[in-house]
PDB file of C-alpha atoms in Angstrom:
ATOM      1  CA  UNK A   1      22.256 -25.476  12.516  1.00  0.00           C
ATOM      2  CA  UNK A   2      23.886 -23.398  10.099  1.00  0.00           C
ATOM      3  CA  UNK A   3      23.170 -22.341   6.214  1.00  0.00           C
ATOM      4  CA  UNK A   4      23.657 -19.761   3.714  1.00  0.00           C
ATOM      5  CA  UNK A   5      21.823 -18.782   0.387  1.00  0.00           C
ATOM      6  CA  UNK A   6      22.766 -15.930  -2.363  1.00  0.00           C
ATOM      7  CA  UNK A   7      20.138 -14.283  -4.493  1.00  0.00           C
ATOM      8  CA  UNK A   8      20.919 -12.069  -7.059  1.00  0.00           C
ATOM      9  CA  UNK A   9      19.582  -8.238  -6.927  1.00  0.00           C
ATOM     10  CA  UNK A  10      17.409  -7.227 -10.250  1.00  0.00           C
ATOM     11  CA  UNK A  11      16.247  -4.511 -12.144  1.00  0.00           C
ATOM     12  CA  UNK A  12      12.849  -4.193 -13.701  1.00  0.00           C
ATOM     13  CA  UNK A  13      12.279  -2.138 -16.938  1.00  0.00           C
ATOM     14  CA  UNK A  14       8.703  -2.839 -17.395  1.00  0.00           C
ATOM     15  CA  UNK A  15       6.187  -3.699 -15.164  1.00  0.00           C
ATOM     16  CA  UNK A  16       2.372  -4.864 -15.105  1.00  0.00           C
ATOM     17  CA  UNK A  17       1.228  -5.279 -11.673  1.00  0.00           C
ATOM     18  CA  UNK A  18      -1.172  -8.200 -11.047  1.00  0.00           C
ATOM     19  CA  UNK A  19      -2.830  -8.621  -7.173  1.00  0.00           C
ATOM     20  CA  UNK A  20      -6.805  -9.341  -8.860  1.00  0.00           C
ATOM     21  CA  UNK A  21      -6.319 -12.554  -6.948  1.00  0.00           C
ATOM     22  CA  UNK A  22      -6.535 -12.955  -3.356  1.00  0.00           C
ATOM     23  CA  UNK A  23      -4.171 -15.663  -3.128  1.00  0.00           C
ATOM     24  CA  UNK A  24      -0.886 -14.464  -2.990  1.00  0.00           C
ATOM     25  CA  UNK A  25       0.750 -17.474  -5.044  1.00  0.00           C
ATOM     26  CA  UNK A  26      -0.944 -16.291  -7.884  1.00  0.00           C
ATOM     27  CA  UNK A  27      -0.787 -12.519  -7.852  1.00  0.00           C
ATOM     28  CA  UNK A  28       1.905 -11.004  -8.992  1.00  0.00           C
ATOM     29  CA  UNK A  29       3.239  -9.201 -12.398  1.00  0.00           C
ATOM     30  CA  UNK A  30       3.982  -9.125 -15.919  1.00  0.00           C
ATOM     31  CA  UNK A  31       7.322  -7.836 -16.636  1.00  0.00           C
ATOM     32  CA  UNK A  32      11.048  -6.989 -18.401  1.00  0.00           C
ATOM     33  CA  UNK A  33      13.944  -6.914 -16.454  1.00  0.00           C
ATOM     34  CA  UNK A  34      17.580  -8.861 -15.329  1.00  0.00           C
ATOM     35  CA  UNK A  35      19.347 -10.421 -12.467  1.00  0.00           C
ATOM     36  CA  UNK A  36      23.187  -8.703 -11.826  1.00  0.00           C
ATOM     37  CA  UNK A  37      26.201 -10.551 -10.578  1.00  0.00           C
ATOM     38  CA  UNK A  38      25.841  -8.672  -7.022  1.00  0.00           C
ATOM     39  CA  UNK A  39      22.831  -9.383  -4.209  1.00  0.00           C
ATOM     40  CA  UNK A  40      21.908 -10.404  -1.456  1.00  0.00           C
ATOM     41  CA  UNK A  41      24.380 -13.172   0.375  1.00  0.00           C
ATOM     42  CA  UNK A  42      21.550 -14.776   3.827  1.00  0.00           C
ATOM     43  CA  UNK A  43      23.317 -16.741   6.460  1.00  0.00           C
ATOM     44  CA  UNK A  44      20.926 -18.199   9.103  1.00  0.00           C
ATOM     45  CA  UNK A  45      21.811 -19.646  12.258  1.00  0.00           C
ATOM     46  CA  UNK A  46      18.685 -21.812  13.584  1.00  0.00           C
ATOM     47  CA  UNK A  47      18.511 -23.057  17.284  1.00  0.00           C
ATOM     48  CA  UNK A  48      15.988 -24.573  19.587  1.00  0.00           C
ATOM     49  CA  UNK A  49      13.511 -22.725  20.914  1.00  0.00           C
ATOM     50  CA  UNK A  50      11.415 -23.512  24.173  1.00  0.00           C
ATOM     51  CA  UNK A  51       8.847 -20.911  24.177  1.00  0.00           C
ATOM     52  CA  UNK A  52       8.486 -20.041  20.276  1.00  0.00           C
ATOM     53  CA  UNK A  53      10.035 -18.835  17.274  1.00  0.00           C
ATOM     54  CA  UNK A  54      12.196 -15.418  17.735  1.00  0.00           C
ATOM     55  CA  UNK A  55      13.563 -13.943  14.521  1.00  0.00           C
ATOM     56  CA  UNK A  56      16.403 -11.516  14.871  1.00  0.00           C
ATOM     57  CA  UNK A  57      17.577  -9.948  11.615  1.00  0.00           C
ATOM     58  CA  UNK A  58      20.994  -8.241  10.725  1.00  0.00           C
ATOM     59  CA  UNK A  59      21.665  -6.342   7.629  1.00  0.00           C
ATOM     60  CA  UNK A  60      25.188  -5.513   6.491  1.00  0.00           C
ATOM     61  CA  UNK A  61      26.107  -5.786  10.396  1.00  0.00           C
ATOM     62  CA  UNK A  62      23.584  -3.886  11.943  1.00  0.00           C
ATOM     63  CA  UNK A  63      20.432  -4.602  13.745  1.00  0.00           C
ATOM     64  CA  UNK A  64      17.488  -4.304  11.813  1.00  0.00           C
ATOM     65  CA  UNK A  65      13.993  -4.548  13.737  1.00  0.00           C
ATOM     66  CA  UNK A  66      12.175  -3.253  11.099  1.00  0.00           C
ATOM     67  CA  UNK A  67      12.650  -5.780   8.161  1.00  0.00           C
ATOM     68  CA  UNK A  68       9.498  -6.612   7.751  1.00  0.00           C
ATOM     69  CA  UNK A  69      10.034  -8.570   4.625  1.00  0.00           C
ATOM     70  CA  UNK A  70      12.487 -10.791   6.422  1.00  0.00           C
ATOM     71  CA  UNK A  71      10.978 -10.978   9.169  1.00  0.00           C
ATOM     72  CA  UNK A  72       7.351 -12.114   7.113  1.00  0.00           C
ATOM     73  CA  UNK A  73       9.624 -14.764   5.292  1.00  0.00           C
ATOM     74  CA  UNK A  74      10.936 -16.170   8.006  1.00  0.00           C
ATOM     75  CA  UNK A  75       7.243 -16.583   9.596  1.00  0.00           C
ATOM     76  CA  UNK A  76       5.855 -18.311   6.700  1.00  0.00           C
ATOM     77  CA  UNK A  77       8.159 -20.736   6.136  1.00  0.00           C
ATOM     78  CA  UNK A  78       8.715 -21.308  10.381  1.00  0.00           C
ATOM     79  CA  UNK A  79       5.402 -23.011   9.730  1.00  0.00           C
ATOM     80  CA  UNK A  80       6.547 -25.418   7.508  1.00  0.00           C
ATOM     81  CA  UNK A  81       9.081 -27.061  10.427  1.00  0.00           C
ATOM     82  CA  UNK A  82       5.927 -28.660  12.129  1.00  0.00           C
ATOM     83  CA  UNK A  83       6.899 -29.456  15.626  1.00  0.00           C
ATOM     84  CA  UNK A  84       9.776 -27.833  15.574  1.00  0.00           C
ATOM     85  CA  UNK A  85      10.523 -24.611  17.860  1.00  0.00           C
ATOM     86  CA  UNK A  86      13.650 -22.541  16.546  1.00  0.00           C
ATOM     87  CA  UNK A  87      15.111 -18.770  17.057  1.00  0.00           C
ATOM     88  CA  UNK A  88      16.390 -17.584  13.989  1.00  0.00           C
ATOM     89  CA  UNK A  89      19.574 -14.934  13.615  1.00  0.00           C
ATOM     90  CA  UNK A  90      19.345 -14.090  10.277  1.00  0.00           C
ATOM     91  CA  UNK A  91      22.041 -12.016   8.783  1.00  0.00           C
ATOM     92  CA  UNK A  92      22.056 -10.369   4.910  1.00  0.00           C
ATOM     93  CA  UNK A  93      24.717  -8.727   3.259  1.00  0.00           C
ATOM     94  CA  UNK A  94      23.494  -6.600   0.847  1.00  0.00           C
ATOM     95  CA  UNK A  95      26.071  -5.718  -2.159  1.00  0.00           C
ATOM     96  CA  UNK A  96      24.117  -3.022  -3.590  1.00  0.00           C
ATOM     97  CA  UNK A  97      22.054   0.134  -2.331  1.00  0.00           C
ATOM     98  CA  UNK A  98      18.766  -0.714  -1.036  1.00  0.00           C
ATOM     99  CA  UNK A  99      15.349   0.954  -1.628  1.00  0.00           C
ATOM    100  CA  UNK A 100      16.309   1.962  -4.902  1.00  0.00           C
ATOM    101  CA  UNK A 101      14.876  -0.566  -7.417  1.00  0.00           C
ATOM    102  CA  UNK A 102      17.394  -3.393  -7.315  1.00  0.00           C
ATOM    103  CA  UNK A 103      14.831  -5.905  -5.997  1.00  0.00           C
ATOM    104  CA  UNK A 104      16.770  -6.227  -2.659  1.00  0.00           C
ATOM    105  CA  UNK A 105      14.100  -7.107  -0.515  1.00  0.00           C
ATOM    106  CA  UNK A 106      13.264 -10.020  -3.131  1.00  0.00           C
ATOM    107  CA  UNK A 107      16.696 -11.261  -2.743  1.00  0.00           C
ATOM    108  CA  UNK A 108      16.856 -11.072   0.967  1.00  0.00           C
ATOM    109  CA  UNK A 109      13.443 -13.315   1.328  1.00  0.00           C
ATOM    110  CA  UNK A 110      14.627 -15.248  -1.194  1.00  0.00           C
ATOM    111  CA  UNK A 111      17.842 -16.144  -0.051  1.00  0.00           C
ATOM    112  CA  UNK A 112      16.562 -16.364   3.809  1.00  0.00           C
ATOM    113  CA  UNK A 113      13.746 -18.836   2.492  1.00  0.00           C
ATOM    114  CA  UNK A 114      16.452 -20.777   0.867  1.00  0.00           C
ATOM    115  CA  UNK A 115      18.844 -21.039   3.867  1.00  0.00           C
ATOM    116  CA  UNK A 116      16.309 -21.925   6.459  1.00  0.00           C
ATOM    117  CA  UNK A 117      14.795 -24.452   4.505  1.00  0.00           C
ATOM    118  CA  UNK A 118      18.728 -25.819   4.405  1.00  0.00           C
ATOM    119  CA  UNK A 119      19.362 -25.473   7.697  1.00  0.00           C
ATOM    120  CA  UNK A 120      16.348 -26.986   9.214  1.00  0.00           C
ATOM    121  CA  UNK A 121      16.379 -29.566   6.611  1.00  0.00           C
ATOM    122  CA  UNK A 122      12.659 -28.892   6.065  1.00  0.00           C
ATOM    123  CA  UNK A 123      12.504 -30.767   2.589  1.00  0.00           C
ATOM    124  CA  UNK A 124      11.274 -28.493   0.851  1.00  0.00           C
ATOM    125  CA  UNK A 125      11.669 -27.970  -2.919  1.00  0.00           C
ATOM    126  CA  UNK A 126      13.626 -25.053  -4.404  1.00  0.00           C
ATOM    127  CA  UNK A 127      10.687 -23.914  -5.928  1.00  0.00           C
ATOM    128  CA  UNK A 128       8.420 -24.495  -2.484  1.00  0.00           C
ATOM    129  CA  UNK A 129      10.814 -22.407  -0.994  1.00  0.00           C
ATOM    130  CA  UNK A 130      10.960 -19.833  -3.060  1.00  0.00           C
ATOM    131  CA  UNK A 131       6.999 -19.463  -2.570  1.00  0.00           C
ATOM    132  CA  UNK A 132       7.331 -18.547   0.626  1.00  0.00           C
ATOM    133  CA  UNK A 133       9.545 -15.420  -0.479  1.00  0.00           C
ATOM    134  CA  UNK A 134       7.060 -14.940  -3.013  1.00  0.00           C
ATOM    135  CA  UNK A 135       4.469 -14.960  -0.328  1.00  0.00           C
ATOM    136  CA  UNK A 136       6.245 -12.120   1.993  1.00  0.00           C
ATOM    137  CA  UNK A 137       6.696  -9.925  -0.849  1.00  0.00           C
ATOM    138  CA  UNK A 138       2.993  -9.922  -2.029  1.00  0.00           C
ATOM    139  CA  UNK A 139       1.885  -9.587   1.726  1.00  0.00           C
ATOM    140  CA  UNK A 140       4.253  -6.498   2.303  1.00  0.00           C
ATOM    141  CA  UNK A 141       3.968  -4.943  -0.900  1.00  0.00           C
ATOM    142  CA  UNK A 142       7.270  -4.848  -1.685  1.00  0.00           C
ATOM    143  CA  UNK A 143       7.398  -6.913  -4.440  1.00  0.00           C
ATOM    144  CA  UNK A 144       5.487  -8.636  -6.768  1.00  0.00           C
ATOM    145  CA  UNK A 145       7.259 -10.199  -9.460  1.00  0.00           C
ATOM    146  CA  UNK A 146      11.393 -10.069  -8.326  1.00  0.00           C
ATOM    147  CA  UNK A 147      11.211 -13.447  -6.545  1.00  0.00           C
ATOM    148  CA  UNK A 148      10.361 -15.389  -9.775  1.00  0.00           C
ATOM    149  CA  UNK A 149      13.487 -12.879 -11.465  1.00  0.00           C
ATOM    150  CA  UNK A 150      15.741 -13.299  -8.917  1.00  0.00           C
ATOM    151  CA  UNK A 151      15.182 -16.698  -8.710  1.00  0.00           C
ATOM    152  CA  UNK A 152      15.605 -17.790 -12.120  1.00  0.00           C
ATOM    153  CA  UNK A 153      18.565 -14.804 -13.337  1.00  0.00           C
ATOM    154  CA  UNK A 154      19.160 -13.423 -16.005  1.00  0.00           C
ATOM    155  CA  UNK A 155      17.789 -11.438 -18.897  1.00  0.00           C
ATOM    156  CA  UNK A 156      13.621 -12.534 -18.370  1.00  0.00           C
ATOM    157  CA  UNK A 157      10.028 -11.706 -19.761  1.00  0.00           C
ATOM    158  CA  UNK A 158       7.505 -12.551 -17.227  1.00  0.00           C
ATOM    159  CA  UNK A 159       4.837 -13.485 -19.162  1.00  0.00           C
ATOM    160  CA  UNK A 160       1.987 -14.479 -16.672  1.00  0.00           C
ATOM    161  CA  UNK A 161       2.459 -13.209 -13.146  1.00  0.00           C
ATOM    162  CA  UNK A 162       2.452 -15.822 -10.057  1.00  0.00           C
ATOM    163  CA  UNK A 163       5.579 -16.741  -7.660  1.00  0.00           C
ATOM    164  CA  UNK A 164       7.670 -19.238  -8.396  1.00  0.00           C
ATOM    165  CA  UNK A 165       5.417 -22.750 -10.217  1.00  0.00           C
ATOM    166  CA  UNK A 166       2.555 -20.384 -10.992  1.00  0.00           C
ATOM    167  CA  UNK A 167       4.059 -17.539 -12.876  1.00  0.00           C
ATOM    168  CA  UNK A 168       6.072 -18.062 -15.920  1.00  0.00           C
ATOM    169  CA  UNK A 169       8.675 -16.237 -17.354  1.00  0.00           C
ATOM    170  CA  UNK A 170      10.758 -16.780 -20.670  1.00  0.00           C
ATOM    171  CA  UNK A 171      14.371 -16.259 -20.342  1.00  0.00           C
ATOM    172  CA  UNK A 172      16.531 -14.444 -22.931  1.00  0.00           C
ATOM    173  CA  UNK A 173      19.658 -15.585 -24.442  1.00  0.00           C
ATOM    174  CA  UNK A 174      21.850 -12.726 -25.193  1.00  0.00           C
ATOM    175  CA  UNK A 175      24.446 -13.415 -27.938  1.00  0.00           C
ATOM    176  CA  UNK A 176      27.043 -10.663 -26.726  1.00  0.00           C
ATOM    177  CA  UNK A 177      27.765  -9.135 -23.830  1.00  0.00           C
ATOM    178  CA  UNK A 178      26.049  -6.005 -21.888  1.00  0.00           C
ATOM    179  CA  UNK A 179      27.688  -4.003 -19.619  1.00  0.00           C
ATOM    180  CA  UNK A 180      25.474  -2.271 -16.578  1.00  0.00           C
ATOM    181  CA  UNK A 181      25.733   1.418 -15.590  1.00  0.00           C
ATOM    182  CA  UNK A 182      23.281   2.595 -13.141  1.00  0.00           C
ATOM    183  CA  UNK A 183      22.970   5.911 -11.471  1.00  0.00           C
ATOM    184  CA  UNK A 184      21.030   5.587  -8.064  1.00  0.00           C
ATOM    185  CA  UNK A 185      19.483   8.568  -6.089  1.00  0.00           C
ATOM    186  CA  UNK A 186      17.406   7.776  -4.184  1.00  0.00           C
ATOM    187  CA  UNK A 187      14.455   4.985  -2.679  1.00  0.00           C
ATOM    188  CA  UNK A 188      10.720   5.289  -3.533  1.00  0.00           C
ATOM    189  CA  UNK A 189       8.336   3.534  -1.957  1.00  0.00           C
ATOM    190  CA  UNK A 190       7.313   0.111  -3.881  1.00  0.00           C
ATOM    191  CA  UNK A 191       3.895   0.133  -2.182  1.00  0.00           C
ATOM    192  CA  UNK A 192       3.067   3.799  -3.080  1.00  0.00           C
ATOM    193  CA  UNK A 193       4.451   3.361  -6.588  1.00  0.00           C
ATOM    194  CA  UNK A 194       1.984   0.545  -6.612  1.00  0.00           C
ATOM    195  CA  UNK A 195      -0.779   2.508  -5.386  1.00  0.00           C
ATOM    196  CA  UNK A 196      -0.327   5.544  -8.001  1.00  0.00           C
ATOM    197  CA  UNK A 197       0.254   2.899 -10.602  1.00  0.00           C
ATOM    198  CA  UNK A 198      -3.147   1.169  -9.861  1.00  0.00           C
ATOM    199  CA  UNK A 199      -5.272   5.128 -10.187  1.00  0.00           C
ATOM    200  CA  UNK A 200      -3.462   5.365 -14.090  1.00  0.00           C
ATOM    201  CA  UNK A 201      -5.207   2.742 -15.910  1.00  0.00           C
ATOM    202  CA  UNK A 202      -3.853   4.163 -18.740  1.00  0.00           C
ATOM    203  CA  UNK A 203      -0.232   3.246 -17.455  1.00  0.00           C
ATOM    204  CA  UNK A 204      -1.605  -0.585 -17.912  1.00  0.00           C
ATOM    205  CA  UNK A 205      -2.779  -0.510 -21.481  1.00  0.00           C
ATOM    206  CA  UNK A 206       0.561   1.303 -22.484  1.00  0.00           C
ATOM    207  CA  UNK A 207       2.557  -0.980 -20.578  1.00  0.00           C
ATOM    208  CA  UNK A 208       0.642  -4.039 -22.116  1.00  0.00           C
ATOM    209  CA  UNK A 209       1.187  -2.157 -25.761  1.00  0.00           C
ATOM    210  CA  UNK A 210       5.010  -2.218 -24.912  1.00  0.00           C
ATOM    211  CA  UNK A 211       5.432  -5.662 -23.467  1.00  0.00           C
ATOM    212  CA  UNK A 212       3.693  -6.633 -27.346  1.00  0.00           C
ATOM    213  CA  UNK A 213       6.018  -4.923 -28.724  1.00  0.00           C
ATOM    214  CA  UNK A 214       8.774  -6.473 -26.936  1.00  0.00           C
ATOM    215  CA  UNK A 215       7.818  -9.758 -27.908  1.00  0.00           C
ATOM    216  CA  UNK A 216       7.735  -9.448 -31.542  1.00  0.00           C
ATOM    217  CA  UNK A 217      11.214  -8.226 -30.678  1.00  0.00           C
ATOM    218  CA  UNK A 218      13.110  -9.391 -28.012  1.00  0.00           C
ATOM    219  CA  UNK A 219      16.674  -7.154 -28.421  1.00  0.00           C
ATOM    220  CA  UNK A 220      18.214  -5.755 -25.155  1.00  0.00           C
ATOM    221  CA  UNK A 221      17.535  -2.484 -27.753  1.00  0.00           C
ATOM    222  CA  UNK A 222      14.609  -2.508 -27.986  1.00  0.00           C
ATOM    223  CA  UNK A 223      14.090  -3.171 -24.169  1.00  0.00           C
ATOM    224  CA  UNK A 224      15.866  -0.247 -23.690  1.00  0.00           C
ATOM    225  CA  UNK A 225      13.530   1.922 -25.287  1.00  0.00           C
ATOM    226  CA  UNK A 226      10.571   0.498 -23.943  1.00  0.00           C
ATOM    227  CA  UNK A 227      11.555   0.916 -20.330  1.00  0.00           C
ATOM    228  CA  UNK A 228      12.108   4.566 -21.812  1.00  0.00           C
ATOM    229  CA  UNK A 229       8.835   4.927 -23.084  1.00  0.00           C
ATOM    230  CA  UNK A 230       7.412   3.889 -19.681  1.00  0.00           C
ATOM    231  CA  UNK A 231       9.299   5.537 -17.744  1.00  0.00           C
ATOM    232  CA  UNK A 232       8.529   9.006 -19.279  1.00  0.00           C
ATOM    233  CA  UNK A 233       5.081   8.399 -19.061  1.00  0.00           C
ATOM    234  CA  UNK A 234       4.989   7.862 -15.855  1.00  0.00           C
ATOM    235  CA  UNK A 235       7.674  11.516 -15.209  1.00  0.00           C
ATOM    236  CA  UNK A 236       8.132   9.665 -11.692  1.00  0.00           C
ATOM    237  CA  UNK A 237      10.607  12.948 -10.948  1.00  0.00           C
ATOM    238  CA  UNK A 238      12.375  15.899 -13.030  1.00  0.00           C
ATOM    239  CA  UNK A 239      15.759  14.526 -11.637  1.00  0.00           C
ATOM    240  CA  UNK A 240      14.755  11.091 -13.592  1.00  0.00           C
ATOM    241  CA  UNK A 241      13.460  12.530 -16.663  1.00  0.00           C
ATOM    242  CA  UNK A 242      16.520  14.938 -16.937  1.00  0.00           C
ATOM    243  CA  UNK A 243      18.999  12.127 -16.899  1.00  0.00           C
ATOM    244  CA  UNK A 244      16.590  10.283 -20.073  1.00  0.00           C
ATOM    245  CA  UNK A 245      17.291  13.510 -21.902  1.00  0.00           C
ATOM    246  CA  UNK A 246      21.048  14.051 -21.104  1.00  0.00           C
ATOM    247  CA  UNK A 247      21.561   9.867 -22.042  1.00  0.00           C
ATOM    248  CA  UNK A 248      19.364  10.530 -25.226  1.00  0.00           C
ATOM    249  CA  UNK A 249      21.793  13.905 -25.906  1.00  0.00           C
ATOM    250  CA  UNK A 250      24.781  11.427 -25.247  1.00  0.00           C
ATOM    251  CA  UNK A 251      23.701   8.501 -27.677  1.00  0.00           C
ATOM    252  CA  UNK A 252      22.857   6.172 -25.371  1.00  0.00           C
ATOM    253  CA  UNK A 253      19.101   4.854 -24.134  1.00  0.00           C
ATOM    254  CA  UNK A 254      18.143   4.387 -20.679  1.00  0.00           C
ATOM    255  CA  UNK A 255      15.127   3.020 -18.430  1.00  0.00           C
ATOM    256  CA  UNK A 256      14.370   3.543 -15.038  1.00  0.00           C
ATOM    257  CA  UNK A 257      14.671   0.732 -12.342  1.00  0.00           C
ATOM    258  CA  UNK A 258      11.082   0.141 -11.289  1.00  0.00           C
ATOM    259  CA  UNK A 259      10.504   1.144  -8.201  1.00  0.00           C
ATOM    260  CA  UNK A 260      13.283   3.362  -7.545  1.00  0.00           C
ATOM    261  CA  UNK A 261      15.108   6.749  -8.074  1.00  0.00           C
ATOM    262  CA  UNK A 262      17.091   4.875 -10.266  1.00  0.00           C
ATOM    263  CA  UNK A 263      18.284   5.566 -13.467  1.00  0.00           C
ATOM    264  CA  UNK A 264      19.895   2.212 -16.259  1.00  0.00           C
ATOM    265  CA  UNK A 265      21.518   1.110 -19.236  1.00  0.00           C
ATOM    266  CA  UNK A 266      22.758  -1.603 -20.665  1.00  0.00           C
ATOM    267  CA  UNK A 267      26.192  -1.048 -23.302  1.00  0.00           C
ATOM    268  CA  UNK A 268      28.841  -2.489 -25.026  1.00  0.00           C
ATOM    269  CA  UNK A 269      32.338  -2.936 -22.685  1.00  0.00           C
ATOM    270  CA  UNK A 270      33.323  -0.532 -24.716  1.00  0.00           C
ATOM    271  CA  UNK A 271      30.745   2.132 -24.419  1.00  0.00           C
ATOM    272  CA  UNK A 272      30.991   1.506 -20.316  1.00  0.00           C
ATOM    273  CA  UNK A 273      33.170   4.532 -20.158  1.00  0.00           C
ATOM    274  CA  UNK A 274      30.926   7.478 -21.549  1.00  0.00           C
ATOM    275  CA  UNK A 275      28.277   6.615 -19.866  1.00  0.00           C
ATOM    276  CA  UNK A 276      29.850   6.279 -16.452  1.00  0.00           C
ATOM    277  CA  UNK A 277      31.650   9.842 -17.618  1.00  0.00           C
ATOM    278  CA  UNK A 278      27.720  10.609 -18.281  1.00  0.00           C
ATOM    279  CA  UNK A 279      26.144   9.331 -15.281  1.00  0.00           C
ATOM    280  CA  UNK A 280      28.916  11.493 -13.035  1.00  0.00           C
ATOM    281  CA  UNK A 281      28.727  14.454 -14.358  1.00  0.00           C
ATOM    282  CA  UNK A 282      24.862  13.883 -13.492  1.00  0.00           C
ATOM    283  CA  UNK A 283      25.304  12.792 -10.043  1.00  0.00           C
ATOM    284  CA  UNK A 284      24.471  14.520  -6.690  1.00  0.00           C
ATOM    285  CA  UNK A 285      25.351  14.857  -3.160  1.00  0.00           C
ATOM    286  CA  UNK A 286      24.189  11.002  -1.967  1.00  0.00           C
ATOM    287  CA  UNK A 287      24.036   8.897  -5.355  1.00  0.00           C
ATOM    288  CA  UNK A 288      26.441   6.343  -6.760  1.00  0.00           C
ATOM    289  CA  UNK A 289      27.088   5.047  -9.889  1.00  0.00           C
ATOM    290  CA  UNK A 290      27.455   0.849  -9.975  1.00  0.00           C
ATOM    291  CA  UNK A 291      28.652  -0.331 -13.267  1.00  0.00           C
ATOM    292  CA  UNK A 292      28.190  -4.502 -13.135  1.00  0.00           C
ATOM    293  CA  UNK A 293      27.168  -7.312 -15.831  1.00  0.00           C
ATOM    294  CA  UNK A 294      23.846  -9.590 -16.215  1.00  0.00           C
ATOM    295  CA  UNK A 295      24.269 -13.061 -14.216  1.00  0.00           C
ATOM    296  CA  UNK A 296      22.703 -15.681 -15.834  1.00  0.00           C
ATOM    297  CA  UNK A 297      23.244 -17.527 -12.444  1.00  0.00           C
ATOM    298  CA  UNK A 298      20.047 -17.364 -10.345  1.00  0.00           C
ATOM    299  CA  UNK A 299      19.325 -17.952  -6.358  1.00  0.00           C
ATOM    300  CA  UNK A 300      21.262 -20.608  -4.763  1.00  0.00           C
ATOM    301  CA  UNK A 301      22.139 -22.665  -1.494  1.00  0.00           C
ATOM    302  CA  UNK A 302      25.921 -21.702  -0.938  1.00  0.00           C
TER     303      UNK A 302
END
């Protein structure tokens, strides 16, 4: 039994982390951001098992025993195939960098959730099995609010926090199109970021200021400079807060992708070239520049 899923990888601008409640369905975040055309393609191959469920996972063609994320989604939704005793090989290709605040681990539970639920023909809703991914994120602090993203696509609000038939999110029509430059350094940690998020409570009430403000003007502009404004506050790095200035010098407006050492914009076709010239010149030893569009497509079965 055979099936394969693609999620899309996303970048947050804004975030308002949510985990008061101690059900995971319903904790979560409030949040800016957008799906891209590249993430994670999951292709699961189930068979039966006599003395249990073994997971094996695979990224981009190599072992990898210590996805927990995967290996948490695949758990939880294992459970929902009853009597049924399967080994999973689970295999993700991942089109973009990971770590770095493109939501991969989002798209590789979602996508997993998606093809298991195919190839054991478990019945489950989209939506259900999305959950699940949900679920995994929230339990391994990875992610608290890409699921519902990723799973939708596009340019979103999230405007109450929840995984996927809890939460809700608005989606954004954008009446031109964006090009996407990003310059990626490095990964931070999503839990820690978490964790020094939660001691600033003053972090929240700006954020919550900004997502206002956002609402009474929903312009990939004006996101822009409110993922700015955040991300200064919160001077994750110098590295970071250098590139803001050099992009401000330039005449362009960038965010950073939370949580990563990751540096966006979003720019006319035309404008695509200066800021990749930009974002170069910028660079160091290790980081890559990845210059994409917004996909309004979200998760799938494939």
């Amino acid at each position: 039994m055979e099936a394969s899923a693609f999620a899309p990888a996303h970048i947050t601008g804004l975030v308002l982390p949510d985990e008061r409640s101690s059900d995971p369905l319903h904790a979560g975040s409030k949040g800016i951001g957008f799906s891209i055309q590249e993430g994670v393609t999951t292709k699961v191959k189930a068979e039966q098992g006599t003395s249990g469920e073994e997971v094996e996972v695979w990224i981009n063609g190599n072992p990898a025993p210590d996805a927990k994320v995967s290996r948490e989604a695949a758990k939880i939704i294992l459970r929902r195939a009853g009597d049924k005793k399967c080994n999973l090989t689970i295999e993700h290709l991942v089109q973009v960098p990971i770590g770095v605040g493109f939501g991969t681990s989002g798209a590789a539970a979602l996508s997993l959730t998606l093809a298991v639920n195919k190839a054991l023909e478990l019945g489950l809703s989209t939506v259900e099995a999305a959950q699940t991914a949900h679920v995994a994120e929230v339990i391994c602090r990875t992610g608290l609010g890409t699921v519902l993203a990723e799973l939708h696509g596009g340019f979103e609000v999230r405007v109450s926090p929840g995984a996927p038939g809890f939460g809700k999110l608005i989606q954004i029509p954008l009446n031109k199109e964006y090009s996407v430059v990003a310059l990626t350094f490095g990964a931070l940690s999503t839990g820690d970021m978490l964790d020094a998020l939660e001691q600033r409570r003053e972090a929240y009430s700006l954020a919550e200021n900004l997502l206002v403000s956002f609402m009474q003007d929903r312009s990939v502009e004006n996101f822009l400079q409110v993922s700015n404004k955040f991300s200064r506050f919160l001077a994750l790095n110098s590295r970071l807060q250098r590139v803001l200035t050099e992009a401000d010098d330039a005449g362009f407006t960038c965010g950073v992708a939370l949580f990563g050492e990751t540096v966006f914009t979003l720019v006319k076709p035309e404008e695509t070239e200066l800021v990749e010239r930009t974002f170069k010149r910028l660079a160091t030893n290790g980081s890559k520049v990845l210059t994409t569009r917004i996909s309004d497509q979200g998760a799938r079965v494939l």
